[in-house]
Tab-separated table of C-alpha atoms and ligand atoms in Angstrom:
chain	number	residue	atom	x	y	z
A	259	MET	CA	-70.670	-8.442	54.029
A	260	LYS	CA	-68.562	-10.531	56.407
A	261	PRO	CA	-65.665	-9.175	58.543
A	262	GLU	CA	-63.171	-11.517	56.854
A	263	ASP	CA	-63.837	-9.729	53.523
A	264	PHE	CA	-62.312	-6.707	55.064
A	265	GLU	CA	-58.930	-8.296	56.119
A	266	VAL	CA	-55.953	-6.750	53.984
A	267	LYS	CA	-53.546	-9.222	52.776
A	268	GLU	CA	-49.807	-9.288	53.751
A	269	LEU	CA	-46.723	-10.199	51.886
A	270	GLY	CA	-44.927	-11.497	55.106
A	271	ARG	CA	-43.950	-10.181	58.511
A	272	ALA	CA	-42.830	-6.628	58.730
A	273	THR	CA	-39.650	-6.979	60.822
A	274	THR	CA	-37.299	-3.881	59.907
A	275	LYS	CA	-37.534	-0.883	61.983
A	276	SER	CA	-39.284	2.030	59.710
A	277	PRO	CA	-36.870	5.111	59.257
A	278	LEU	CA	-39.999	7.118	60.444
A	279	CYS	CA	-39.201	5.907	64.119
A	280	GLU	CA	-36.202	8.048	63.951
A	281	GLU	CA	-38.259	11.092	63.288
A	282	SER	CA	-38.940	12.706	66.580
A	283	ARG	CA	-42.303	14.030	65.594
A	284	TYR	CA	-43.808	10.411	65.364
A	285	ASN	CA	-42.701	9.650	69.271
A	286	SER	CA	-44.137	12.881	70.692
A	287	MET	CA	-47.296	13.677	68.688
A	288	PHE	CA	-48.436	10.645	66.742
A	289	SER	CA	-48.796	7.112	67.379
A	290	PHE	CA	-48.072	4.456	64.813
A	291	VAL	CA	-50.821	2.652	63.301
A	292	THR	CA	-51.302	-0.987	64.209
A	293	ASP	CA	-53.521	-3.789	62.572
A	294	LYS	CA	-55.866	-3.669	65.504
A	295	ASP	CA	-56.781	0.030	64.522
A	296	ARG	CA	-59.876	-0.320	62.622
A	297	ILE	CA	-62.628	2.093	61.447
A	298	LEU	CA	-66.313	1.062	61.923
A	299	TYR	CA	-68.374	0.729	58.716
A	300	ASP	CA	-71.484	1.870	60.597
A	301	THR	CA	-71.035	4.695	63.224
A	302	SER	CA	-74.639	4.508	64.325
A	303	LEU	CA	-74.732	3.859	68.076
A	304	ILE	CA	-77.980	1.713	67.513
A	305	LYS	CA	-76.247	-0.537	65.008
A	306	PHE	CA	-73.290	-0.837	67.368
A	307	GLU	CA	-75.419	-1.697	70.405
A	308	LYS	CA	-77.088	-4.383	68.139
A	309	SER	CA	-73.941	-6.124	67.241
A	310	ARG	CA	-72.747	-6.020	70.778
A	311	LYS	CA	-75.786	-7.569	72.064
A	312	SER	CA	-75.687	-10.281	69.479
A	313	GLY	CA	-71.986	-10.845	69.938
A	314	GLU	CA	-71.429	-10.210	66.174
A	315	THR	CA	-68.163	-8.482	65.245
A	316	PRO	CA	-69.201	-5.251	63.442
A	317	ILE	CA	-67.799	-4.597	60.132
A	318	SER	CA	-64.808	-2.360	60.050
A	319	PHE	CA	-61.971	-1.379	57.868
A	320	GLU	CA	-58.204	-1.386	58.524
A	321	LYS	CA	-57.011	2.157	59.521
A	322	ALA	CA	-54.351	3.509	57.032
A	323	GLY	CA	-51.230	5.290	58.379
A	324	PRO	CA	-47.573	5.053	59.217
A	325	ARG	CA	-46.476	1.638	60.732
A	326	GLU	CA	-43.625	1.174	62.937
A	327	SER	CA	-42.042	-1.747	61.079
A	328	MET	CA	-41.519	-2.230	57.414
A	329	TYR	CA	-41.493	-5.409	55.234
A	330	PHE	CA	-39.385	-3.766	52.509
A	331	GLN	CA	-35.797	-2.450	52.757
A	332	PRO	CA	-35.699	0.863	51.178
A	333	SER	CA	-32.201	0.516	49.699
A	334	LYS	CA	-33.342	-2.621	47.978
A	335	THR	CA	-36.841	-1.434	46.850
A	336	LYS	CA	-38.089	-0.479	43.445
A	337	ILE	CA	-41.445	1.012	42.968
A	338	GLY	CA	-43.678	1.277	39.663
A	339	ILE	CA	-46.441	3.668	39.113
A	340	VAL	CA	-49.163	3.537	36.530
A	341	THR	CA	-52.254	5.719	35.839
A	342	CYS	CA	-54.972	4.008	33.948
A	343	GLY	CA	-58.532	5.042	32.548
A	344	GLY	CA	-59.935	8.460	31.731
A	345	LEU	CA	-58.266	11.476	32.997
A	346	CYS	CA	-59.040	12.968	36.422
A	347	PRO	CA	-57.895	15.970	38.400
A	348	GLY	CA	-55.170	15.134	40.687
A	349	LEU	CA	-53.497	12.371	38.950
A	350	ASN	CA	-50.152	14.261	39.079
A	351	ASN	CA	-50.519	15.189	42.806
A	352	VAL	CA	-50.806	11.421	43.605
A	353	ILE	CA	-47.612	10.474	41.590
A	354	ARG	CA	-45.775	13.437	43.077
A	355	SER	CA	-46.783	12.473	46.624
A	356	ILE	CA	-45.768	8.820	46.027
A	357	VAL	CA	-42.348	9.808	44.892
A	358	MET	CA	-41.775	12.467	47.606
A	359	THR	CA	-42.974	10.085	50.405
A	360	ALA	CA	-41.055	6.969	49.126
A	361	HIS	CA	-37.860	9.233	48.709
A	362	TYR	CA	-37.682	11.564	51.539
A	363	ARG	CA	-39.695	9.521	54.422
A	364	TYR	CA	-38.485	5.991	53.495
A	365	GLY	CA	-35.298	6.486	51.491
A	366	VAL	CA	-36.752	4.586	48.392
A	367	LYS	CA	-34.856	6.209	45.596
A	368	ASN	CA	-35.989	3.923	42.652
A	369	VAL	CA	-39.339	4.881	41.416
A	370	THR	CA	-40.452	4.146	37.590
A	371	GLY	CA	-43.374	5.445	35.800
A	372	PHE	CA	-45.045	3.120	33.170
A	373	GLN	CA	-46.684	5.154	30.499
A	374	TYR	CA	-50.187	4.780	28.850
A	375	GLY	CA	-51.816	2.750	31.538
A	376	TYR	CA	-51.485	-0.912	31.688
A	377	GLU	CA	-50.106	-0.901	28.072
A	378	GLY	CA	-47.036	0.516	29.618
A	379	LEU	CA	-46.513	-3.009	31.363
A	380	ASN	CA	-47.266	-4.954	28.131
A	381	PRO	CA	-43.768	-5.386	26.296
A	382	ASP	CA	-45.688	-5.451	22.882
A	383	PHE	CA	-46.228	-1.641	23.103
A	384	ASP	CA	-42.660	-0.824	24.035
A	385	HIS	CA	-43.609	2.281	25.621
A	386	PRO	CA	-40.472	3.666	27.367
A	387	VAL	CA	-40.697	4.178	31.103
A	388	ILE	CA	-39.857	7.280	32.849
A	389	GLU	CA	-37.526	7.437	35.948
A	390	LEU	CA	-39.577	9.566	38.591
A	391	THR	CA	-37.217	11.447	41.030
A	392	PRO	CA	-38.013	14.251	43.106
A	393	SER	CA	-36.855	16.914	40.526
A	394	VAL	CA	-38.920	15.246	37.925
A	395	VAL	CA	-42.110	15.425	39.901
A	396	ASN	CA	-41.371	18.552	41.800
A	397	ASP	CA	-43.885	20.867	39.847
A	398	ILE	CA	-46.398	18.385	38.327
A	399	ASN	CA	-49.003	18.961	40.914
A	400	HIS	CA	-49.976	22.161	39.248
A	401	ILE	CA	-50.716	20.443	35.886
A	402	GLY	CA	-53.892	18.681	34.898
A	403	GLY	CA	-53.903	15.307	33.391
A	404	THR	CA	-51.018	12.889	34.124
A	405	ILE	CA	-47.359	13.079	33.014
A	406	LEU	CA	-47.561	9.138	32.578
A	407	GLY	CA	-50.275	9.292	30.069
A	408	SER	CA	-53.201	6.745	30.448
A	409	SER	CA	-55.128	4.258	28.597
A	410	ARG	CA	-58.458	2.320	28.847
A	411	GLY	CA	-58.593	-1.420	28.915
A	412	ASN	CA	-56.723	-4.502	30.372
A	413	GLN	CA	-53.638	-6.213	29.066
A	414	ASP	CA	-52.594	-9.674	29.203
A	415	VAL	CA	-51.864	-10.208	32.971
A	416	SER	CA	-49.099	-12.616	32.480
A	417	LEU	CA	-47.155	-10.171	30.263
A	418	MET	CA	-47.637	-7.439	32.851
A	419	VAL	CA	-46.305	-9.523	35.634
A	420	ASP	CA	-43.338	-10.617	33.434
A	421	THR	CA	-42.485	-6.878	33.154
A	422	LEU	CA	-42.688	-6.196	36.803
A	423	GLU	CA	-40.347	-9.399	37.399
A	424	MET	CA	-37.915	-8.257	34.618
A	425	MET	CA	-37.588	-4.842	35.973
A	426	ASN	CA	-37.295	-6.179	39.514
A	427	ILE	CA	-40.273	-3.959	40.632
A	428	ASN	CA	-41.306	-4.733	44.417
A	429	ILE	CA	-44.352	-2.465	44.678
A	430	ILE	CA	-46.619	-1.268	41.998
A	431	PHE	CA	-49.206	1.534	42.472
A	432	CYS	CA	-52.065	1.306	40.127
A	433	ILE	CA	-53.970	4.624	40.089
A	434	GLY	CA	-57.547	4.165	38.504
A	435	GLY	CA	-61.106	3.288	38.992
A	436	ASP	CA	-63.093	0.166	38.995
A	437	GLY	CA	-61.579	-1.369	35.851
A	438	THR	CA	-58.132	-0.310	37.006
A	439	LEU	CA	-58.563	-2.150	40.479
A	440	ARG	CA	-59.855	-5.301	38.796
A	441	GLY	CA	-56.698	-5.290	36.581
A	442	ALA	CA	-54.718	-4.685	39.935
A	443	HIS	CA	-56.209	-7.609	41.704
A	444	ALA	CA	-55.547	-9.789	38.515
A	445	ILE	CA	-51.890	-8.820	38.827
A	446	HIS	CA	-51.763	-9.482	42.413
A	447	GLU	CA	-53.425	-12.983	41.764
A	448	GLU	CA	-50.797	-13.877	39.053
A	449	ILE	CA	-47.942	-12.527	41.209
A	450	THR	CA	-49.273	-14.985	44.058
A	451	LYS	CA	-49.623	-17.747	41.592
A	452	ARG	CA	-45.830	-17.321	40.914
A	453	GLY	CA	-45.116	-17.193	44.398
A	454	ARG	CA	-43.362	-13.620	44.080
A	455	LYS	CA	-43.491	-11.058	46.763
A	456	ILE	CA	-44.561	-7.850	44.840
A	457	ALA	CA	-47.021	-5.444	46.649
A	458	VAL	CA	-49.876	-4.129	44.749
A	459	ALA	CA	-51.778	-1.031	45.721
A	460	GLY	CA	-54.659	0.871	44.385
A	461	ILE	CA	-55.468	4.529	44.726
A	462	PRO	CA	-59.079	5.394	44.002
A	463	LYS	CA	-59.257	7.701	40.964
A	464	THR	CA	-62.696	8.551	39.272
A	465	ILE	CA	-64.534	11.651	38.825
A	466	ASP	CA	-67.743	9.637	39.119
A	467	ASN	CA	-67.163	8.768	42.775
A	468	ASP	CA	-68.520	5.425	42.164
A	469	ILE	CA	-66.230	3.000	44.081
A	470	ASN	CA	-67.883	0.801	46.657
A	471	LEU	CA	-67.161	1.537	50.283
A	472	ILE	CA	-64.951	4.630	49.720
A	473	ASP	CA	-66.737	7.826	50.570
A	474	LYS	CA	-65.039	9.870	47.806
A	475	SER	CA	-62.369	9.204	45.033
A	476	PHE	CA	-59.793	11.845	44.231
A	477	GLY	CA	-60.844	14.261	41.417
A	478	PHE	CA	-64.539	14.017	42.197
A	479	GLU	CA	-64.768	17.256	44.002
A	480	THR	CA	-62.639	19.161	41.468
A	481	ALA	CA	-65.011	17.782	38.859
A	482	PHE	CA	-68.218	18.917	40.427
A	483	THR	CA	-66.695	22.244	41.135
A	484	MET	CA	-65.823	22.686	37.417
A	485	ALA	CA	-69.405	21.540	36.668
A	486	ASN	CA	-70.768	24.123	39.119
A	487	ASP	CA	-69.156	26.885	37.241
A	488	VAL	CA	-70.476	25.699	33.889
A	489	ILE	CA	-73.912	25.351	35.482
A	490	SER	CA	-73.671	28.907	36.864
A	491	ASN	CA	-73.085	30.152	33.374
A	492	ALA	CA	-75.854	28.086	31.965
A	493	HIS	CA	-78.263	29.680	34.470
A	494	ASN	CA	-77.563	33.065	32.982
A	495	GLU	CA	-78.334	31.767	29.500
A	496	ALA	CA	-81.673	30.308	30.787
A	497	ILE	CA	-82.776	33.600	32.503
A	498	GLY	CA	-81.480	35.691	29.347
A	499	ALA	CA	-84.266	34.587	27.099
A	500	TYR	CA	-87.931	34.206	27.396
A	501	ASN	CA	-88.913	30.615	28.246
A	502	GLY	CA	-85.095	29.952	28.333
A	503	ILE	CA	-84.008	26.392	28.815
A	504	ALA	CA	-80.492	25.768	29.675
A	505	LEU	CA	-79.639	22.003	29.364
A	506	VAL	CA	-76.276	20.848	30.798
A	507	LYS	CA	-75.161	17.359	30.268
A	508	LEU	CA	-72.461	16.029	32.704
A	509	MET	CA	-70.437	12.948	32.962
A	510	GLY	CA	-71.526	10.105	35.202
A	511	ARG	CA	-71.843	6.845	33.519
A	512	ASP	CA	-73.738	4.699	36.177
A	513	SER	CA	-73.732	7.071	39.048
A	514	GLY	CA	-75.045	10.564	39.008
A	515	PHE	CA	-72.813	11.974	41.938
A	516	ILE	CA	-71.289	14.854	39.814
A	517	ALA	CA	-74.660	16.109	38.639
A	518	ALA	CA	-76.225	15.807	42.035
A	519	HIS	CA	-73.237	17.470	44.071
A	520	ALA	CA	-72.975	20.347	41.272
A	521	ALA	CA	-76.704	20.960	41.607
A	522	LEU	CA	-76.486	21.108	45.342
A	523	ALA	CA	-73.525	23.433	45.104
A	524	ASN	CA	-75.164	25.752	42.760
A	525	GLN	CA	-78.867	25.639	44.126
A	526	GLU	CA	-80.262	27.019	40.954
A	527	VAL	CA	-80.911	23.669	39.239
A	528	ASN	CA	-84.479	23.035	38.719
A	529	TYR	CA	-84.164	19.418	37.407
A	530	VAL	CA	-81.399	16.793	37.919
A	531	LEU	CA	-81.666	13.576	35.846
A	532	VAL	CA	-79.388	10.708	37.013
A	533	PRO	CA	-78.942	7.186	35.973
A	534	GLU	CA	-80.224	5.941	39.139
A	535	MET	CA	-83.796	7.413	38.762
A	536	SER	CA	-86.197	6.591	35.900
A	537	PHE	CA	-88.399	9.109	34.493
A	538	THR	CA	-90.756	9.452	31.505
A	539	LEU	CA	-90.811	12.134	28.827
A	540	ASP	CA	-94.487	11.922	27.711
A	541	GLY	CA	-97.733	12.228	29.422
A	542	PRO	CA	-99.149	14.551	31.989
A	543	ASP	CA	-96.360	13.740	34.583
A	544	GLY	CA	-93.608	13.299	32.049
A	545	PHE	CA	-90.637	15.671	31.862
A	546	ILE	CA	-91.885	17.754	28.995
A	547	GLU	CA	-94.962	18.735	30.585
A	548	VAL	CA	-93.362	19.326	33.773
A	549	LEU	CA	-90.851	21.447	32.133
A	550	ARG	CA	-93.540	23.392	30.257
A	551	LYS	CA	-95.479	24.278	33.429
A	552	ARG	CA	-92.262	25.469	35.045
A	553	LEU	CA	-91.646	27.705	31.922
A	554	GLU	CA	-95.182	29.142	31.920
A	555	ASN	CA	-94.794	30.035	35.655
A	556	ARG	CA	-91.192	31.072	35.870
A	557	HIS	CA	-90.045	31.552	32.111
A	558	HIS	CA	-86.770	29.868	32.445
A	559	ALA	CA	-85.442	26.518	33.595
A	560	LEU	CA	-81.967	24.935	34.260
A	561	VAL	CA	-81.744	21.177	33.711
A	562	VAL	CA	-78.693	18.963	34.503
A	563	VAL	CA	-78.489	15.525	33.135
A	564	ALA	CA	-76.075	13.017	33.800
A	565	GLU	CA	-74.761	11.066	30.778
A	566	GLY	CA	-76.018	7.624	32.017
A	567	ALA	CA	-79.576	8.799	32.800
A	568	GLY	CA	-82.575	7.758	30.495
A	569	GLN	CA	-80.576	4.845	28.825
A	570	ASP	CA	-83.901	3.032	28.750
A	571	PHE	CA	-85.083	5.563	25.887
A	572	PHE	CA	-82.673	3.799	23.581
A	573	THR	CA	-83.608	0.130	24.372
A	574	GLY	CA	-83.370	-2.086	21.272
A	575	GLU	CA	-80.578	-0.058	19.723
A	576	ALA	CA	-77.211	-1.753	19.241
A	577	MET	CA	-74.929	-1.117	22.210
A	578	GLU	CA	-71.140	-1.125	21.793
A	579	LYS	CA	-68.508	-1.464	24.520
A	580	ASP	CA	-65.336	0.753	25.231
A	581	PRO	CA	-61.988	-0.878	25.778
A	582	SER	CA	-62.710	-0.967	29.684
A	583	GLY	CA	-65.764	-3.027	28.756
A	584	ASN	CA	-68.157	-0.228	29.738
A	585	THR	CA	-71.073	0.020	27.720
A	586	LYS	CA	-70.840	2.987	25.221
A	587	LEU	CA	-73.843	5.264	26.402
A	588	LYS	CA	-76.329	6.816	23.896
A	589	ASP	CA	-76.308	10.690	23.970
A	590	ILE	CA	-79.198	11.378	26.364
A	591	GLY	CA	-78.399	15.161	26.106
A	592	LEU	CA	-78.841	15.523	22.497
A	593	TYR	CA	-81.830	13.114	22.874
A	594	LEU	CA	-83.516	15.493	25.261
A	595	ARG	CA	-82.584	18.630	23.380
A	596	ASP	CA	-84.134	17.221	20.105
A	597	THR	CA	-87.184	15.611	21.778
A	598	ILE	CA	-88.149	18.711	23.833
A	599	SER	CA	-87.472	21.047	20.953
A	600	ALA	CA	-89.582	18.813	18.452
A	601	LYS	CA	-92.587	18.627	21.014
A	602	TYR	CA	-92.568	22.437	21.771
A	603	LYS	CA	-92.271	23.367	18.052
A	604	GLU	CA	-95.014	21.017	17.126
A	605	ASP	CA	-97.243	22.605	19.918
A	606	LYS	CA	-96.008	26.202	18.893
A	607	PHE	CA	-94.929	26.731	22.486
A	608	PRO	CA	-92.191	29.565	22.628
A	609	PHE	CA	-89.034	28.567	23.991
A	610	SER	CA	-85.357	28.875	23.715
A	611	LEU	CA	-83.094	25.985	24.395
A	612	ARG	CA	-79.345	26.140	24.957
A	613	TYR	CA	-77.488	22.908	25.149
A	614	ILE	CA	-74.205	22.756	27.113
A	615	ASP	CA	-71.859	19.642	27.099
A	616	PRO	CA	-68.646	20.539	28.896
A	617	SER	CA	-67.572	17.080	28.270
A	618	TYR	CA	-63.917	16.351	29.265
A	619	TYR	CA	-63.453	20.081	30.394
A	620	ILE	CA	-64.462	18.834	33.983
A	621	ARG	CA	-61.951	16.258	34.432
A	622	SER	CA	-58.646	17.557	32.751
A	623	SER	CA	-58.103	20.455	34.915
A	624	PRO	CA	-55.506	20.483	37.886
A	625	ALA	CA	-57.122	19.414	41.271
A	626	ASN	CA	-58.515	22.178	43.409
A	627	ALA	CA	-56.933	22.694	46.889
A	628	ASN	CA	-58.931	20.146	48.852
A	629	ASP	CA	-58.586	17.627	46.246
A	630	SER	CA	-54.655	18.161	46.105
A	631	LYS	CA	-54.586	17.814	49.928
A	632	PHE	CA	-56.561	14.620	49.432
A	633	CYS	CA	-54.479	13.222	46.611
A	634	SER	CA	-51.221	13.707	48.725
A	635	LEU	CA	-52.857	12.109	51.766
A	636	LEU	CA	-54.116	9.106	49.903
A	637	ALA	CA	-50.738	8.687	48.230
A	638	GLN	CA	-48.855	8.954	51.542
A	639	ASN	CA	-51.094	6.406	53.145
A	640	ALA	CA	-50.627	4.057	50.184
A	641	VAL	CA	-46.886	4.383	50.627
A	642	HIS	CA	-46.928	3.757	54.325
A	643	ALA	CA	-49.172	0.459	53.730
A	644	VAL	CA	-47.050	-1.004	50.895
A	645	MET	CA	-43.712	-0.383	52.853
A	646	ALA	CA	-45.451	-2.483	55.746
A	647	GLY	CA	-46.014	-5.257	53.267
A	648	LYS	CA	-49.640	-4.786	52.624
A	649	THR	CA	-50.932	-5.733	49.074
A	650	ASP	CA	-54.217	-6.330	47.015
A	651	PHE	CA	-55.717	-3.185	48.629
A	652	VAL	CA	-56.976	0.229	47.857
A	653	VAL	CA	-56.467	3.271	50.084
A	654	GLY	CA	-60.044	4.203	51.053
A	655	TYR	CA	-61.725	7.262	52.844
A	656	TRP	CA	-64.617	6.367	55.166
A	657	ASN	CA	-66.158	8.415	57.954
A	658	ASN	CA	-63.298	11.159	57.734
A	659	GLU	CA	-60.619	8.399	58.175
A	660	PHE	CA	-58.102	6.837	55.639
A	661	THR	CA	-58.691	3.265	55.431
A	662	LEU	CA	-57.087	0.106	53.562
A	663	LEU	CA	-59.773	-1.874	51.743
A	664	PRO	CA	-59.085	-5.248	50.165
A	665	ILE	CA	-59.359	-4.695	46.374
A	666	PRO	CA	-62.328	-7.467	45.852
A	667	ALA	CA	-64.531	-5.469	48.316
A	668	ALA	CA	-64.088	-2.273	46.417
A	669	VAL	CA	-65.010	-3.712	43.118
A	670	ALA	CA	-67.682	-6.093	44.525
A	671	LYS	CA	-70.288	-3.451	43.179
A	672	ARG	CA	-70.549	0.027	41.935
A	673	LYS	CA	-71.464	2.767	44.344
A	674	LYS	CA	-74.675	4.656	43.175
A	675	ILE	CA	-76.954	7.168	44.610
A	676	ASP	CA	-79.532	5.815	46.919
A	677	ILE	CA	-82.592	7.246	45.488
A	678	ASN	CA	-84.362	6.842	48.926
A	679	GLY	CA	-81.366	8.286	50.619
A	680	GLU	CA	-80.212	11.620	52.302
A	681	LEU	CA	-78.381	12.895	49.165
A	682	TRP	CA	-81.268	12.482	46.766
A	683	TRP	CA	-83.495	13.823	49.175
A	684	ASN	CA	-81.264	16.906	49.531
A	685	VAL	CA	-81.295	17.118	45.639
A	686	LEU	CA	-85.303	17.184	45.673
A	687	GLU	CA	-85.270	19.683	48.339
A	688	ALA	CA	-83.133	21.991	46.338
A	689	THR	CA	-84.594	21.576	42.910
A	690	GLY	CA	-88.196	20.982	43.962
A	691	GLN	CA	-88.451	18.482	41.077
A	692	PRO	CA	-91.496	16.050	41.201
A	693	ASN	CA	-91.615	12.448	40.462
A	694	MET	CA	-91.707	12.315	36.520
A	695	GLN	CA	-92.962	8.753	36.117
B	48	LIG	O1	-65.171	6.981	34.158
B	48	LIG	C1	-64.988	8.418	34.273
B	48	LIG	C2	-65.631	8.902	33.021
B	48	LIG	O2	-65.406	10.334	33.247
B	48	LIG	C3	-67.096	8.742	33.003
B	48	LIG	O3	-67.884	9.567	33.557
B	48	LIG	C4	-67.277	8.945	31.462
B	48	LIG	O4	-68.254	8.092	30.918
B	48	LIG	C5	-66.003	8.443	30.867
B	48	LIG	O5	-65.217	8.614	31.812
B	48	LIG	C6	-65.690	9.012	29.470
B	48	LIG	O6	-64.413	8.841	29.277
B	48	LIG	P1	-63.749	8.364	28.018
B	48	LIG	O7	-64.166	8.994	26.939
B	48	LIG	O8	-62.211	8.634	28.174
B	48	LIG	O9	-64.105	6.828	27.937
């Protein structure tokens, strides 16, 4: 990582006084943010002293927040919003807050919603646009999903930018995860190639919480809270039968954050299996024997498996891709259910296995209170940044501060659980699960 990788691009000089300057609360209570306000990547004093001694500039992120001057003139500005990828709690909260902040704080009255993800920007699909006014978005924060609809996959970048130009869009908000942000960056590059001044902002949406250099994406907290409810009921199933096993499969394609956090919230889970760890099924240290010992001692067990765990059991099988380019996963939940059941039956070991897959249930609900708050603040900070002319960035959250992160840095790699780190240590403490290699 180099400090220059964290410089957010600007469309030009912000020379117009922000209407926020007229709001007295900003003068007395709150200072405007400047480009010099930065948030340290690593807050440890030892690391800070080290870079001070060596003269190196420590890595830091631009702080998000309202700026004193604007690049765009509100009355001449047109905003576009697109929601992409899988559903996620909080999408409508973000849409609502963008519209409300743009309208009431900055006086930007022209906001257009593109339907069904990047398809909405591709004229070939001809999805009608939705004009987003405060009255249209007023109550949408109480509804799960997205009023704009969504889709997976990229569209022809040139056609998408043609649409932005044709509709005189000055600012486009792309709400989505890794794939959406890559798409947003490609849109930015095409805009730059054409010499146009259109701001591109990303808002980090994914229940998987796997975006690099962002502590949490919106929707994640609601998703693991929903998962926690499922796990609690699954626990009742497990203890309700002799040698009862409740096996819960949760989303989490490459990163097991939902499984880990739901297990930590719940504290009843005995085994958490995530994509970041490898485990074996057979042999004395394998999962099947470890589970059998637990059943012999305690007569019930609660197992949570993230959908991306144990994919190495399917090596050699044909792998397909989804429209976002993600490898379509093999069903580890069903595989575990069938393999464990077959082995215990063969051994005449008494057990009762309940398999629960809440699937899309955990991501289609409305956002909980904390996520709702988080969504609003992400959206507000995104509006502040674009109005100041920032582009090709995603609003981040790091060390309890809202940040602006260049999109290339956010998509450089996927955030995963560090199997030697504190989170996983906490999971091992909570579950007591052994190494199952
Ligand atoms: O990317 C978020 C996610 O919820 C993953 O955990 C999951 O693999 C995926 O979406 C499933 O979504 P879909 O069926 O819409 O592709």
